[in-house]
PDB file of C-alpha atoms and ligand atoms in Angstrom:
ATOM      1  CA  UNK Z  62       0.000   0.000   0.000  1.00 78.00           C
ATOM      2  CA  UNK Z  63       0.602   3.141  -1.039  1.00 92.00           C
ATOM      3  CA  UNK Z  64       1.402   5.854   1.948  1.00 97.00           C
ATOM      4  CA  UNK Z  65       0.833   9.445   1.271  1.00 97.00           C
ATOM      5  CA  UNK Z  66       0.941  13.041   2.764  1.00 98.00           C
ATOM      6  CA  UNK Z  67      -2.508  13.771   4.109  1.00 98.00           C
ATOM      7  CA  UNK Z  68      -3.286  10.278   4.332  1.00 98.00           C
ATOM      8  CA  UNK Z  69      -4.110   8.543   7.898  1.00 98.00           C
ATOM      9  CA  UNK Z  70      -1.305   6.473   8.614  1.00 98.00           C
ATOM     10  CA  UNK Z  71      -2.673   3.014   8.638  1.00 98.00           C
ATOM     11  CA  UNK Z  72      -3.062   1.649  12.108  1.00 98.00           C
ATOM     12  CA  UNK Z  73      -1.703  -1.853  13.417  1.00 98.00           C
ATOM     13  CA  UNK Z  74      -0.982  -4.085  15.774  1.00 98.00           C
ATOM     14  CA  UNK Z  75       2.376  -5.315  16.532  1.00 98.00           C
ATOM     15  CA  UNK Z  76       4.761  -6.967  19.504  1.00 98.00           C
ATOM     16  CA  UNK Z  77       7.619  -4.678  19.977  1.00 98.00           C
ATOM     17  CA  UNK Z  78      10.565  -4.672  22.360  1.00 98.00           C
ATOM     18  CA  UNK Z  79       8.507  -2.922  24.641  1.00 98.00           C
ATOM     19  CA  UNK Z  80       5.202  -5.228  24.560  1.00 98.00           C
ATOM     20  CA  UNK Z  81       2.261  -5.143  21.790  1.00 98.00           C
ATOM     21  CA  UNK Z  82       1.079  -1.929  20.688  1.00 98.00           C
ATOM     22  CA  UNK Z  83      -1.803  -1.387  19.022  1.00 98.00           C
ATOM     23  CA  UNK Z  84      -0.146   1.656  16.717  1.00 98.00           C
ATOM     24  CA  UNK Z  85      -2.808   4.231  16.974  1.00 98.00           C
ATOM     25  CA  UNK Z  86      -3.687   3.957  20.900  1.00 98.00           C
ATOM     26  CA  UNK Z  87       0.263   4.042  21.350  1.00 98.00           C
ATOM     27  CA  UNK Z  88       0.216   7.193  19.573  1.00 98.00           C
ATOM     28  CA  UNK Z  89      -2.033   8.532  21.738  1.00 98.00           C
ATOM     29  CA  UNK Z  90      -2.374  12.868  21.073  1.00 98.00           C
ATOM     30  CA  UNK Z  91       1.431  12.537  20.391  1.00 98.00           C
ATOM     31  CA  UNK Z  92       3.214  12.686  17.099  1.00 98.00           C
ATOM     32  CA  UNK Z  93       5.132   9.780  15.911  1.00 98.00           C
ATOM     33  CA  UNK Z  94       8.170   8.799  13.866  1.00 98.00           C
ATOM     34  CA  UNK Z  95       7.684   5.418  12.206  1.00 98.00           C
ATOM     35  CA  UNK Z  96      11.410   4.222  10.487  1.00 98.00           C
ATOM     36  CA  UNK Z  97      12.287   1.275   9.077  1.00 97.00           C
ATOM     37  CA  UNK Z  98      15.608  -1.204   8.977  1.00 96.00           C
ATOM     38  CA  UNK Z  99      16.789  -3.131   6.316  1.00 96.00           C
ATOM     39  CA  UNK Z 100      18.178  -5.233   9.272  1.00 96.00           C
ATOM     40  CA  UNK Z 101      19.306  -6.465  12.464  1.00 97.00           C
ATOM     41  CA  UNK Z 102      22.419  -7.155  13.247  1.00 98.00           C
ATOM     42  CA  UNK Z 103      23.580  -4.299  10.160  1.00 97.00           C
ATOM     43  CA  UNK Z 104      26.343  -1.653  10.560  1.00 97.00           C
ATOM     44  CA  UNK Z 105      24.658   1.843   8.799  1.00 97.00           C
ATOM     45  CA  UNK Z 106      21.343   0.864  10.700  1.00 97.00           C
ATOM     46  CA  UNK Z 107      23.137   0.219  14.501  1.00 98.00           C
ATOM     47  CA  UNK Z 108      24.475   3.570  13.900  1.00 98.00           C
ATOM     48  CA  UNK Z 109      21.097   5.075  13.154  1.00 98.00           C
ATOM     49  CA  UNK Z 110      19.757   3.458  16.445  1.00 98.00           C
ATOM     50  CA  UNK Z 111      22.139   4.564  18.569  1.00 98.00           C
ATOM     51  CA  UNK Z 112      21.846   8.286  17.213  1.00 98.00           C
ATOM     52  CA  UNK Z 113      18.083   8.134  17.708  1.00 98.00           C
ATOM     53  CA  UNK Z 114      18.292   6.302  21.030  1.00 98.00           C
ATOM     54  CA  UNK Z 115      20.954   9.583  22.456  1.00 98.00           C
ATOM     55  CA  UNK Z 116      18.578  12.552  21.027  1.00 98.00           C
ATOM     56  CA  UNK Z 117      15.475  10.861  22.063  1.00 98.00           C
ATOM     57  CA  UNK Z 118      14.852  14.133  24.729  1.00 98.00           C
ATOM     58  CA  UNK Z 119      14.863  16.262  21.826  1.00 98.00           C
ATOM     59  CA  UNK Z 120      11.681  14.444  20.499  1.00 98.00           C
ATOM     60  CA  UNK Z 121      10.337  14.185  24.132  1.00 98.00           C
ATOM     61  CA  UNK Z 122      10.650  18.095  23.961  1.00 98.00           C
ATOM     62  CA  UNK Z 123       8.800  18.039  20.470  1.00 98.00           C
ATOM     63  CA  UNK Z 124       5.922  15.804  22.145  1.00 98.00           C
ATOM     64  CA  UNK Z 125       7.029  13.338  19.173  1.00 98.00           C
ATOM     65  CA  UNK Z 126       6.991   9.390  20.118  1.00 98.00           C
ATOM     66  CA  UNK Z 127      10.137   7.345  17.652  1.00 98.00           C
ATOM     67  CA  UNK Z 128       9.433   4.042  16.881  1.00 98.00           C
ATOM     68  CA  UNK Z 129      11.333   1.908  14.758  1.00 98.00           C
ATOM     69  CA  UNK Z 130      11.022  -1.604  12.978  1.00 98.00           C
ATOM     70  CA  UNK Z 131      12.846  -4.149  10.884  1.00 96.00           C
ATOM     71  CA  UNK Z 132      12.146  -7.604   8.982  1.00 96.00           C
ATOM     72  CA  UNK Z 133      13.331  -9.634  12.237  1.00 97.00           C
ATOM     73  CA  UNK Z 134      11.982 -11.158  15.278  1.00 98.00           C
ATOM     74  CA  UNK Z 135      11.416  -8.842  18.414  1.00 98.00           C
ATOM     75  CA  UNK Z 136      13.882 -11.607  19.952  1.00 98.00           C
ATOM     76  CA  UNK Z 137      16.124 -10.814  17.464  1.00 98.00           C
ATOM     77  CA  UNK Z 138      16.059  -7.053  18.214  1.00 98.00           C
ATOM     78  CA  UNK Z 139      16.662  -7.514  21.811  1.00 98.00           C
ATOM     79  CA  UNK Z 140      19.777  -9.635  20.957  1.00 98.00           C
ATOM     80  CA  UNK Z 141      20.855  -6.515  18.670  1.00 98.00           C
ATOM     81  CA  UNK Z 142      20.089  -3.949  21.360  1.00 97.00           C
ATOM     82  CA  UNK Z 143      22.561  -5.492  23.444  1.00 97.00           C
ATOM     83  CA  UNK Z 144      25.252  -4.593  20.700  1.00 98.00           C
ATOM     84  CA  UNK Z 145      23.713  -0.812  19.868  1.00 98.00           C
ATOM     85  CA  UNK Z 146      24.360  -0.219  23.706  1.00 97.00           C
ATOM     86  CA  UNK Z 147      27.358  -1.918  23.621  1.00 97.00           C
ATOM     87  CA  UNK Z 148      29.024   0.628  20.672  1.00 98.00           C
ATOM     88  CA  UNK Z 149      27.222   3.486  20.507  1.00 97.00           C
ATOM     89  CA  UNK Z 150      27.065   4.192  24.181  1.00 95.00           C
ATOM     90  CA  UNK Z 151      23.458   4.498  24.924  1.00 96.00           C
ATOM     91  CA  UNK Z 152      20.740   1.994  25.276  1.00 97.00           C
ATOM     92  CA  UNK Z 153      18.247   2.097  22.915  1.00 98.00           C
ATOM     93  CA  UNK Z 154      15.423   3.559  24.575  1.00 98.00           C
ATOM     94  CA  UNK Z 155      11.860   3.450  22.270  1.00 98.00           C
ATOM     95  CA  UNK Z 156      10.180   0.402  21.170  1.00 98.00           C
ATOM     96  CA  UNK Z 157      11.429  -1.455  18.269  1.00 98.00           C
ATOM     97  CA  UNK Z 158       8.575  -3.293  15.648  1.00 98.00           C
ATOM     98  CA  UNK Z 159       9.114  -7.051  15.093  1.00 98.00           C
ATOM     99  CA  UNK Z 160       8.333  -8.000  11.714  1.00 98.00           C
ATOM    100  CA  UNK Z 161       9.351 -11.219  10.128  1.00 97.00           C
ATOM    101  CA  UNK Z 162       6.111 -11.609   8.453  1.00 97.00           C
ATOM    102  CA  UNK Z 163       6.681  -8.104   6.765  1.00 97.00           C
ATOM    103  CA  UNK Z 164       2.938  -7.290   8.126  1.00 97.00           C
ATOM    104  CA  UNK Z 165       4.039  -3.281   8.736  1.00 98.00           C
ATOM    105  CA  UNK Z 166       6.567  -3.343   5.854  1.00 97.00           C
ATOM    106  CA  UNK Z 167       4.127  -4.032   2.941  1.00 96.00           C
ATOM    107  CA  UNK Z 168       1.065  -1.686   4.954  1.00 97.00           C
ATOM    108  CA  UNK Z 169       4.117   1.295   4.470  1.00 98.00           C
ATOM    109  CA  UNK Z 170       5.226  -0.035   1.703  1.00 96.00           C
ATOM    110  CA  UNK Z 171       8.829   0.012   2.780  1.00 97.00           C
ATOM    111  CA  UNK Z 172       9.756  -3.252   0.638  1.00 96.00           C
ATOM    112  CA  UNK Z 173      10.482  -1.776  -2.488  1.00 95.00           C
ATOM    113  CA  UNK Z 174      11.512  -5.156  -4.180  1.00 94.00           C
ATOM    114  CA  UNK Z 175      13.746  -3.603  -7.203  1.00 94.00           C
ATOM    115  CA  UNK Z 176      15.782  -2.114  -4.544  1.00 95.00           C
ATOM    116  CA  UNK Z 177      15.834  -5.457  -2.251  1.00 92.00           C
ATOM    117  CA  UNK Z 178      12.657  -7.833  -2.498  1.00 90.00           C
ATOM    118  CA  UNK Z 179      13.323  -9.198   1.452  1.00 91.00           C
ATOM    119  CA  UNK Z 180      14.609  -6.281   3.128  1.00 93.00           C
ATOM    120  CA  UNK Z 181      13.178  -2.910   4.227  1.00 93.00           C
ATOM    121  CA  UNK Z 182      14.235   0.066   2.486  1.00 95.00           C
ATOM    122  CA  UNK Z 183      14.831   3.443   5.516  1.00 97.00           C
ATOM    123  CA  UNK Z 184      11.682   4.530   5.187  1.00 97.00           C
ATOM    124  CA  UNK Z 185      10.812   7.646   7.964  1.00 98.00           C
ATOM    125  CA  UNK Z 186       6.988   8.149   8.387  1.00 98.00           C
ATOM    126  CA  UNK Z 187       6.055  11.577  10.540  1.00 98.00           C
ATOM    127  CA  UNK Z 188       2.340  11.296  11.614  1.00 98.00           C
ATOM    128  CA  UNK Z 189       0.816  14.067  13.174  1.00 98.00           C
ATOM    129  CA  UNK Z 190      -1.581  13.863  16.600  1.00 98.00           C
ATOM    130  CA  UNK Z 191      -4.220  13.838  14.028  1.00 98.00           C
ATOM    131  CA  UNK Z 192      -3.047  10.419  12.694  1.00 98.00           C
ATOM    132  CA  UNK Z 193      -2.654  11.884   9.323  1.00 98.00           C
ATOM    133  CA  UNK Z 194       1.490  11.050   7.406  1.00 98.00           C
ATOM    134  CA  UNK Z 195       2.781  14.978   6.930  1.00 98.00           C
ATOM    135  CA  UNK Z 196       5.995  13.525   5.867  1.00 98.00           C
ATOM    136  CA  UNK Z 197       7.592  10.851   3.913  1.00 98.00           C
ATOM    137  CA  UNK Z 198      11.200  10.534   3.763  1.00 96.00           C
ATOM    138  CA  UNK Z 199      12.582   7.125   1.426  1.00 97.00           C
ATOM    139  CA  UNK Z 200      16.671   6.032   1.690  1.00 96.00           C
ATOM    140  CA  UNK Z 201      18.512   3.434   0.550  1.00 96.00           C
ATOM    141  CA  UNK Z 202      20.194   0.854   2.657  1.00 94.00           C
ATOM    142  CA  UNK Z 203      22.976   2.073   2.361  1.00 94.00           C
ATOM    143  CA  UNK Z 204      22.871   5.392   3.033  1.00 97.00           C
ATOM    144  CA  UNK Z 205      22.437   6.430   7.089  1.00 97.00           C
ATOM    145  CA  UNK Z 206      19.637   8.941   7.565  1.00 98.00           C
ATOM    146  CA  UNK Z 207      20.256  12.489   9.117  1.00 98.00           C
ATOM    147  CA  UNK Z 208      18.194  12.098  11.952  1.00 98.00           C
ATOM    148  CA  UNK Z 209      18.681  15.842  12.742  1.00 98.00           C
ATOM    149  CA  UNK Z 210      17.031  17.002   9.309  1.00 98.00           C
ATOM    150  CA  UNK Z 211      13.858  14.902  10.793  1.00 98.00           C
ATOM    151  CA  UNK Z 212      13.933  17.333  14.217  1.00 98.00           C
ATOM    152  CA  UNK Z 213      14.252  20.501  11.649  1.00 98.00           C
ATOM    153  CA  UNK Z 214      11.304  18.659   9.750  1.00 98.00           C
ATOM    154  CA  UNK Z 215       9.512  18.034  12.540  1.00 98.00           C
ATOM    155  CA  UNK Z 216       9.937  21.918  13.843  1.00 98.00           C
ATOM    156  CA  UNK Z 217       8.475  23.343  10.247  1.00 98.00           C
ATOM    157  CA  UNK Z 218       5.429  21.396  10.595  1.00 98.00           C
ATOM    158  CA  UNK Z 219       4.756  22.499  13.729  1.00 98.00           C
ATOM    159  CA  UNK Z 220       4.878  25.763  13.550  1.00 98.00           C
ATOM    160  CA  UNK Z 221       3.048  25.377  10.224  1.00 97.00           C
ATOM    161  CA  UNK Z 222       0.497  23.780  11.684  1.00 97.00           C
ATOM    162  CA  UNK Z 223       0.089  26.408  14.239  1.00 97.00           C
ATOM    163  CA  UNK Z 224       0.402  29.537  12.051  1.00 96.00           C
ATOM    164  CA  UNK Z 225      -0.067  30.037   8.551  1.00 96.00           C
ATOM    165  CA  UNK Z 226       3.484  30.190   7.504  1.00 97.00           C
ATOM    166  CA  UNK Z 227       5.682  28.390   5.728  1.00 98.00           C
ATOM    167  CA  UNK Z 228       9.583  27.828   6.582  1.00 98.00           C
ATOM    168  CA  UNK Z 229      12.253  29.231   3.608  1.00 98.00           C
ATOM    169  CA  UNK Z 230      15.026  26.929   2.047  1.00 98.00           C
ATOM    170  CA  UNK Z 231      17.494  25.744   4.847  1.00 98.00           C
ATOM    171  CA  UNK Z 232      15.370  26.957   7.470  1.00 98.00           C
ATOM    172  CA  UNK Z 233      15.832  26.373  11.089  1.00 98.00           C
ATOM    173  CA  UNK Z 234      14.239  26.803  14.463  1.00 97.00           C
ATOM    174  CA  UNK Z 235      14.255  30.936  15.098  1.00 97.00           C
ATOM    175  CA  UNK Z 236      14.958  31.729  11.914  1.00 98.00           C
ATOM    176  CA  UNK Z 237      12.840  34.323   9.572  1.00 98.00           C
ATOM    177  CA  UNK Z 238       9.585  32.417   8.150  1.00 98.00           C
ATOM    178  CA  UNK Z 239       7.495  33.484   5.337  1.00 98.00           C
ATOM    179  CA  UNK Z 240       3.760  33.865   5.120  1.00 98.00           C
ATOM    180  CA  UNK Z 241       1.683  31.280   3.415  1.00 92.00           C
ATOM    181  CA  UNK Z 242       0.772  31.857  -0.537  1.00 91.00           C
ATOM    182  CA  UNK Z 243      -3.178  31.431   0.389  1.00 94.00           C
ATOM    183  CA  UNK Z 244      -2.933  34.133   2.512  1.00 97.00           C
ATOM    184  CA  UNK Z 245      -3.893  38.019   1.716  1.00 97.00           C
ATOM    185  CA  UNK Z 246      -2.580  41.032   2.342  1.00 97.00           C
ATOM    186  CA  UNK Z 247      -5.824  41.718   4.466  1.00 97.00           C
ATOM    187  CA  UNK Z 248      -5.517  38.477   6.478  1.00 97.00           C
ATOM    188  CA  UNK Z 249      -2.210  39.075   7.446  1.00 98.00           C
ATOM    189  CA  UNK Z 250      -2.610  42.125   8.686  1.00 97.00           C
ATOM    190  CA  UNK Z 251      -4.813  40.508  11.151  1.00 97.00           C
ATOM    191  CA  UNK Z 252      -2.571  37.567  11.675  1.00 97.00           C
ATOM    192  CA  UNK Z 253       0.527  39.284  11.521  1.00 96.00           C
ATOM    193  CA  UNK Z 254       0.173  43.217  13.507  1.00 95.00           C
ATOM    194  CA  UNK Z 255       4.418  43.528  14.006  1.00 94.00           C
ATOM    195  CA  UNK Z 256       4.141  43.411  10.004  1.00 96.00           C
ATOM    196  CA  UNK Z 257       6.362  41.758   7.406  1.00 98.00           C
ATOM    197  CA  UNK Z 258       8.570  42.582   4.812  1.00 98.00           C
ATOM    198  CA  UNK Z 259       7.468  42.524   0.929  1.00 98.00           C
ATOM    199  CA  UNK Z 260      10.449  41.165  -0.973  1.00 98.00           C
ATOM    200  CA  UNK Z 261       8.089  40.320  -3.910  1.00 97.00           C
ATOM    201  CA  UNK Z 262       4.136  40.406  -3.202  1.00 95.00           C
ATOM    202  CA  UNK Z 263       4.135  36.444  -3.299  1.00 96.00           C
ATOM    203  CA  UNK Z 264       7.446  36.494  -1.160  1.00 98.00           C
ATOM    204  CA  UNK Z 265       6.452  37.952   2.039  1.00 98.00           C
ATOM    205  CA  UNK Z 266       9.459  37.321   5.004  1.00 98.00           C
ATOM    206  CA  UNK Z 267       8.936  38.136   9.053  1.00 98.00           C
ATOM    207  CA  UNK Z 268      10.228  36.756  11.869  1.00 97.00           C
ATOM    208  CA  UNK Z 269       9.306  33.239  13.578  1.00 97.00           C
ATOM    209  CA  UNK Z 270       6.075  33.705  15.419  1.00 94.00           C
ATOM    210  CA  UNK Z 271       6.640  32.278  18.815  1.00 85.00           C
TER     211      UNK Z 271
HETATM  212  C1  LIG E 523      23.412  -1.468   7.043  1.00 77.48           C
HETATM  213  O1  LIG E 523      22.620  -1.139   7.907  1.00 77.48           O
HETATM  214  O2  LIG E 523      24.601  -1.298   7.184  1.00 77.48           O
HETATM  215  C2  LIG E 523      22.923  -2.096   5.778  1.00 77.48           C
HETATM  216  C3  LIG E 523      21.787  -2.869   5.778  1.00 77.48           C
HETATM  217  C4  LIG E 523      21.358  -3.479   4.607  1.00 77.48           C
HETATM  218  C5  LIG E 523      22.061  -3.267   3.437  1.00 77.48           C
HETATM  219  C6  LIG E 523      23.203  -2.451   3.437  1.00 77.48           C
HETATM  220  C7  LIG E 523      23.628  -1.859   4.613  1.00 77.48           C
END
């Protein structure tokens, strides 16, 4: 299946290395980060883990709950969280999907099988608290994710979804935003009193509301 933006992340029910979760209930009013592993026991993706696992407060902060998932046995994962810990100095500390029978992987979609027809590609799935995908992110195996592009991701939408702004090329947290295409001149004024600069009347730049 298919996952888009806009769509409602399809719900499941899963064991995990922290007990079964039923995805949508474990979600709760949070927002999520779904990601998925080629493998256990892999190099690029025990890296990942152990990145994840040591900025996990900086989702906490974010009210964001990680999650992530591979092909293999939740036994399996618990053998391989022994070794994250081991090398990457922190234990990994969110729930990890068990999937052998690829239940998850084919409801993302994250087999793509003219990349690799048994393993997960990295897919990254942000779902906001209103269960609906407002982000799709697709690597290949062999290329580590930048987990801290996700947090500046994760920061946009946000504050997009709580003001009508969007967030400029290479944006980051504090930085100048601009205001939204769909809104007038007349609607800002009301949204916006402190003004904004008109670089070109469709490119109109103020500072991050806070
Ligand atoms: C890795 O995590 O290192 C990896 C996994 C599958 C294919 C290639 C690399």
């Amino acid at each position: 299946m298919t996952v888009r933006l806009g769509d409602i992340a399809p719900d499941f029910t899963a064991p995990t290395t922290q007990g079964e979760i039923k995805f949508h209930d474990w979600l709760g009013d949070s927002w999520g980060v779904l990601f998925s592993h080629p493998k256990d026991f892999t190099p690029v993706c025990t890296t990942e883990l152990g990145y994840v696992a040591k900025i996990k407060p900086e989702f906490d902060k974010r009210n964001v709950k990680v999650i992530g998932l591979s092909v293999d046995s939740v036994e399996s994962h618990e053998k391989w969280e022994a070794d994250i810990g081991e090398t990457q100095g922190t234990p990994v500390n969110f729930p990890m999907i068990g999937d052998p029978d690829r239940k998850v992987a084919d409801l993302y979609d994250m087999i793509h099988p003219n990349a690799n027809d048994t393993l997960t590609v990295r897919s990254v799935f942000v779902i906001g608290p209103d269960k609906k995908v407002k982000l799709t992110i697709t690597y290949p195996a062999s290329t580590g994710r930048n987990f801290d592009e996700i947090l500046r991701v994760i920061d946009s939408l946000q504050l997009t979804a709580k003001y009508k702004v969007a967030t400029p090329v290479n944006w980051k947290d504090g930085n100048d935003v601009i205001i939204g295409s769909a809104v007038t001149n007349e609607e800002a004024e009301k949204l916006f009193p402190q003004g904004w600069t008109t670089v070109k009347p469709y490119l109109r730049v103020l500072p991050q509301p806070k």
